[in-house]
Each structure stands twice: as C-alpha cells, then as structure tokens.
Amino acid sequence: MTFLPGEEFESRIAAARLVRELGFEPMPHFSARRIASAEEFERYLAAVTREAGVKRCFVIAGDPSEPEGPFTDSSALIATGAFERNGITAIGIGGHPEGHPNMTEEECWQVLSGKCAEIESRGMAPLIVTQFAFDAAPVLDWLTRLRARGMTRPCGSACPVPPGSRH
C-alpha cells in the first residue's frame, strides 16, 4: 500500500482495513520524508495496527529532496522504536540492484546491511524489496552478489511481465 503525496491518513487506514477484510495481508508503506511529525507517524502506525491488524510495513526515505518533517530516511523511522512497540514483526526495506542516485554501490551495501542488523536487533525480520525493474538480469546479478556477501534475508522484486507474454 503506497504512500502517495496528498493522501489523507484516514484513506490509508481504510485501505488497510479493506485489504484485511478481503483476506489479504496489508503492508503499508511509510515514506519518511513525507511524514510531517513524529506524532503523525505514531498515530498512523497505531491506527493501522489496531484497525487492520498490520504486522508488516515497508519503509523508504521517499522522493522529496527535503523532509517535510523530522525524518530524513527510513533508518530514522526504524530508530524510533515505534514499529516494535506497535507489534510489527517484519520491516521491508529497499534494495537497489540498478544502483541508487545518491549513493555508491558500496554505500548501498553498507546501508542495507546496517538496516537489516538494526531491524533484527529490534526483534523484527528484515525483508528486502527491490525497486521496479524492466529487466530481470540486473536483479538476478544483484541477488547473486547479495548472497555472496552472506545476506540471506528474504528478497522480493518488481519485474513486470515482458511485452507479448501471455499471463
């Protein structure tokens, strides 16, 4: 469940409830730089866990170059302790098989490893999710390098069906 600009928190909470009612597991996204205050973050997180039984969340820094509130990146959200206080059991974090515009490849690996360790130290499971890709090859290469670094956490990727495929 994405965290789009301009959406009201009540709409996101209602969407999480509906996903649960339809028999699916809601996994709301938290875009750190789009959150205006710590109170807003805590209130929204508490509502989706209480009203929709959310147990897994996905955290990202978000697109804005300047934060709209106190959180500069996903690590800042994780560091609050709010996820574990609200019963979250797994945190999804971004992987970057095709690189990151603001980090070197080595910085990406260090940040990813650090986030995984921080999430685990807080009693939750890290889930690595890659950005949308049109070619599976870079993702598969990245997964090989991820495993070679000893990182065995679950990973997921968004690769669309190739044009002309019948699915």
PDB file of N, CA, C and O in Angstrom, residues 1 8 10 15 20 24 32 47-48 59 62 72 79 104-106 108 112 116 118 124 136 143-145 147 151 157 165:
ATOM      1  N   MET A   1       0.850  -1.161   0.000  1.00  0.00           N
ATOM      2  CA  MET A   1       0.000   0.000   0.000  1.00  0.00           C
ATOM      3  C   MET A   1       0.901   1.230   0.000  1.00  0.00           C
ATOM      4  O   MET A   1       1.538   1.527   0.996  1.00  0.00           O
ATOM      5  N   GLU A   8      -4.847  11.348   2.412  1.00  0.00           N
ATOM      6  CA  GLU A   8      -5.187  11.507   3.818  1.00  0.00           C
ATOM      7  C   GLU A   8      -4.903  10.194   4.552  1.00  0.00           C
ATOM      8  O   GLU A   8      -5.091   9.108   3.995  1.00  0.00           O
ATOM      9  N   GLU A  10      -6.599   8.876   6.893  1.00  0.00           N
ATOM     10  CA  GLU A  10      -7.840   8.102   7.042  1.00  0.00           C
ATOM     11  C   GLU A  10      -8.089   7.216   5.832  1.00  0.00           C
ATOM     12  O   GLU A  10      -8.566   6.091   5.970  1.00  0.00           O
ATOM     13  N   ALA A  15      -8.014   1.805   3.540  1.00  0.00           N
ATOM     14  CA  ALA A  15      -7.485   0.861   2.555  1.00  0.00           C
ATOM     15  C   ALA A  15      -6.887  -0.362   3.246  1.00  0.00           C
ATOM     16  O   ALA A  15      -7.095  -1.499   2.807  1.00  0.00           O
ATOM     17  N   ARG A  20      -7.396  -6.172   4.554  1.00  0.00           N
ATOM     18  CA  ARG A  20      -7.554  -7.238   5.559  1.00  0.00           C
ATOM     19  C   ARG A  20      -8.909  -7.926   5.387  1.00  0.00           C
ATOM     20  O   ARG A  20      -9.005  -9.154   5.423  1.00  0.00           O
ATOM     21  N   PHE A  24      -6.427 -10.468   2.585  1.00  0.00           N
ATOM     22  CA  PHE A  24      -5.018 -10.286   2.278  1.00  0.00           C
ATOM     23  C   PHE A  24      -4.292  -9.656   3.453  1.00  0.00           C
ATOM     24  O   PHE A  24      -4.914  -9.152   4.391  1.00  0.00           O
ATOM     25  N   ALA A  32       9.455   8.201   4.777  1.00  0.00           N
ATOM     26  CA  ALA A  32       9.981   9.005   5.887  1.00  0.00           C
ATOM     27  C   ALA A  32       9.908  10.507   5.629  1.00  0.00           C
ATOM     28  O   ALA A  32       9.464  11.271   6.494  1.00  0.00           O
ATOM     29  N   ALA A  47      -2.898   3.260  14.321  1.00  0.00           N
ATOM     30  CA  ALA A  47      -4.223   3.032  13.733  1.00  0.00           C
ATOM     31  C   ALA A  47      -4.224   1.827  12.798  1.00  0.00           C
ATOM     32  O   ALA A  47      -5.139   1.001  12.854  1.00  0.00           O
ATOM     33  N   VAL A  48      -3.206   1.697  11.939  1.00  0.00           N
ATOM     34  CA  VAL A  48      -3.224   0.555  11.008  1.00  0.00           C
ATOM     35  C   VAL A  48      -2.973  -0.773  11.723  1.00  0.00           C
ATOM     36  O   VAL A  48      -3.496  -1.803  11.300  1.00  0.00           O
ATOM     37  N   VAL A  59       9.374   0.515   4.651  1.00  0.00           N
ATOM     38  CA  VAL A  59       9.851   1.877   4.918  1.00  0.00           C
ATOM     39  C   VAL A  59      10.857   2.309   3.854  1.00  0.00           C
ATOM     40  O   VAL A  59      11.713   1.537   3.443  1.00  0.00           O
ATOM     41  N   GLY A  62      11.787   8.120   0.607  1.00  0.00           N
ATOM     42  CA  GLY A  62      10.799   8.878  -0.146  1.00  0.00           C
ATOM     43  C   GLY A  62      11.445   9.838  -1.131  1.00  0.00           C
ATOM     44  O   GLY A  62      12.637  10.127  -1.056  1.00  0.00           O
ATOM     45  N   THR A  72      14.546  11.984   7.998  1.00  0.00           N
ATOM     46  CA  THR A  72      15.311  12.157   6.763  1.00  0.00           C
ATOM     47  C   THR A  72      15.401  10.892   5.931  1.00  0.00           C
ATOM     48  O   THR A  72      15.639  10.961   4.733  1.00  0.00           O
ATOM     49  N   ALA A  79      14.592   3.697  13.892  1.00  0.00           N
ATOM     50  CA  ALA A  79      15.237   4.041  15.169  1.00  0.00           C
ATOM     51  C   ALA A  79      14.269   4.544  16.226  1.00  0.00           C
ATOM     52  O   ALA A  79      14.599   4.540  17.413  1.00  0.00           O
ATOM     53  N   THR A 104      27.022   5.413  -3.592  1.00  0.00           N
ATOM     54  CA  THR A 104      27.842   4.482  -4.369  1.00  0.00           C
ATOM     55  C   THR A 104      27.317   3.069  -4.137  1.00  0.00           C
ATOM     56  O   THR A 104      26.534   2.823  -3.207  1.00  0.00           O
ATOM     57  N   GLU A 105      27.798   2.136  -4.940  1.00  0.00           N
ATOM     58  CA  GLU A 105      27.386   0.745  -4.749  1.00  0.00           C
ATOM     59  C   GLU A 105      27.786   0.242  -3.365  1.00  0.00           C
ATOM     60  O   GLU A 105      26.991  -0.411  -2.680  1.00  0.00           O
ATOM     61  N   GLU A 106      29.004   0.563  -2.930  1.00  0.00           N
ATOM     62  CA  GLU A 106      29.457   0.107  -1.615  1.00  0.00           C
ATOM     63  C   GLU A 106      28.621   0.737  -0.498  1.00  0.00           C
ATOM     64  O   GLU A 106      28.284   0.068   0.485  1.00  0.00           O
ATOM     65  N   CYS A 108      25.512   1.573  -0.741  1.00  0.00           N
ATOM     66  CA  CYS A 108      24.233   0.846  -0.771  1.00  0.00           C
ATOM     67  C   CYS A 108      24.318  -0.448   0.030  1.00  0.00           C
ATOM     68  O   CYS A 108      23.418  -0.763   0.809  1.00  0.00           O
ATOM     69  N   LEU A 112      22.248  -1.152   3.471  1.00  0.00           N
ATOM     70  CA  LEU A 112      21.360  -2.316   3.502  1.00  0.00           C
ATOM     71  C   LEU A 112      21.718  -3.248   4.649  1.00  0.00           C
ATOM     72  O   LEU A 112      20.845  -3.673   5.420  1.00  0.00           O
ATOM     73  N   CYS A 116      19.368  -4.033   8.002  1.00  0.00           N
ATOM     74  CA  CYS A 116      18.989  -5.410   8.359  1.00  0.00           C
ATOM     75  C   CYS A 116      19.392  -5.719   9.798  1.00  0.00           C
ATOM     76  O   CYS A 116      18.602  -6.276  10.574  1.00  0.00           O
ATOM     77  N   GLU A 118      19.935  -3.597  12.248  1.00  0.00           N
ATOM     78  CA  GLU A 118      19.136  -2.782  13.184  1.00  0.00           C
ATOM     79  C   GLU A 118      17.739  -3.377  13.372  1.00  0.00           C
ATOM     80  O   GLU A 118      17.238  -3.473  14.497  1.00  0.00           O
ATOM     81  N   MET A 124      12.636  -7.800  14.982  1.00  0.00           N
ATOM     82  CA  MET A 124      11.783  -7.915  13.803  1.00  0.00           C
ATOM     83  C   MET A 124      12.584  -8.546  12.674  1.00  0.00           C
ATOM     84  O   MET A 124      13.806  -8.634  12.737  1.00  0.00           O
ATOM     85  N   ALA A 136      15.138  -8.502 -15.753  1.00  0.00           N
ATOM     86  CA  ALA A 136      15.445  -9.353 -14.599  1.00  0.00           C
ATOM     87  C   ALA A 136      16.945  -9.560 -14.401  1.00  0.00           C
ATOM     88  O   ALA A 136      17.388  -9.828 -13.287  1.00  0.00           O
ATOM     89  N   LEU A 143      21.131 -10.177  -6.743  1.00  0.00           N
ATOM     90  CA  LEU A 143      20.824 -11.234  -5.762  1.00  0.00           C
ATOM     91  C   LEU A 143      22.016 -12.168  -5.565  1.00  0.00           C
ATOM     92  O   LEU A 143      22.307 -12.574  -4.433  1.00  0.00           O
ATOM     93  N   THR A 144      22.729 -12.481  -6.634  1.00  0.00           N
ATOM     94  CA  THR A 144      23.934 -13.311  -6.523  1.00  0.00           C
ATOM     95  C   THR A 144      24.972 -12.607  -5.649  1.00  0.00           C
ATOM     96  O   THR A 144      25.577 -13.223  -4.759  1.00  0.00           O
ATOM     97  N   ARG A 145      25.159 -11.300  -5.868  1.00  0.00           N
ATOM     98  CA  ARG A 145      26.126 -10.536  -5.073  1.00  0.00           C
ATOM     99  C   ARG A 145      25.652 -10.394  -3.628  1.00  0.00           C
ATOM    100  O   ARG A 145      26.456 -10.446  -2.690  1.00  0.00           O
ATOM    101  N   ARG A 147      23.832 -12.570  -1.910  1.00  0.00           N
ATOM    102  CA  ARG A 147      24.073 -13.856  -1.244  1.00  0.00           C
ATOM    103  C   ARG A 147      25.570 -14.076  -1.024  1.00  0.00           C
ATOM    104  O   ARG A 147      25.966 -14.616   0.008  1.00  0.00           O
ATOM    105  N   MET A 151      24.301 -12.257   2.942  1.00  0.00           N
ATOM    106  CA  MET A 151      22.989 -11.741   3.321  1.00  0.00           C
ATOM    107  C   MET A 151      21.926 -12.707   2.823  1.00  0.00           C
ATOM    108  O   MET A 151      21.736 -12.876   1.624  1.00  0.00           O
ATOM    109  N   SER A 157      11.166  -8.678  -5.690  1.00  0.00           N
ATOM    110  CA  SER A 157      11.439  -7.718  -6.748  1.00  0.00           C
ATOM    111  C   SER A 157      10.176  -7.473  -7.541  1.00  0.00           C
ATOM    112  O   SER A 157       9.307  -8.337  -7.624  1.00  0.00           O
ATOM    113  N   SER A 165       4.038 -11.328 -23.592  1.00  0.00           N
ATOM    114  CA  SER A 165       3.815 -12.535 -22.786  1.00  0.00           C
ATOM    115  C   SER A 165       2.335 -12.682 -22.494  1.00  0.00           C
ATOM    116  O   SER A 165       1.605 -11.718 -22.419  1.00  0.00           O
TER     117      SER A 165
END
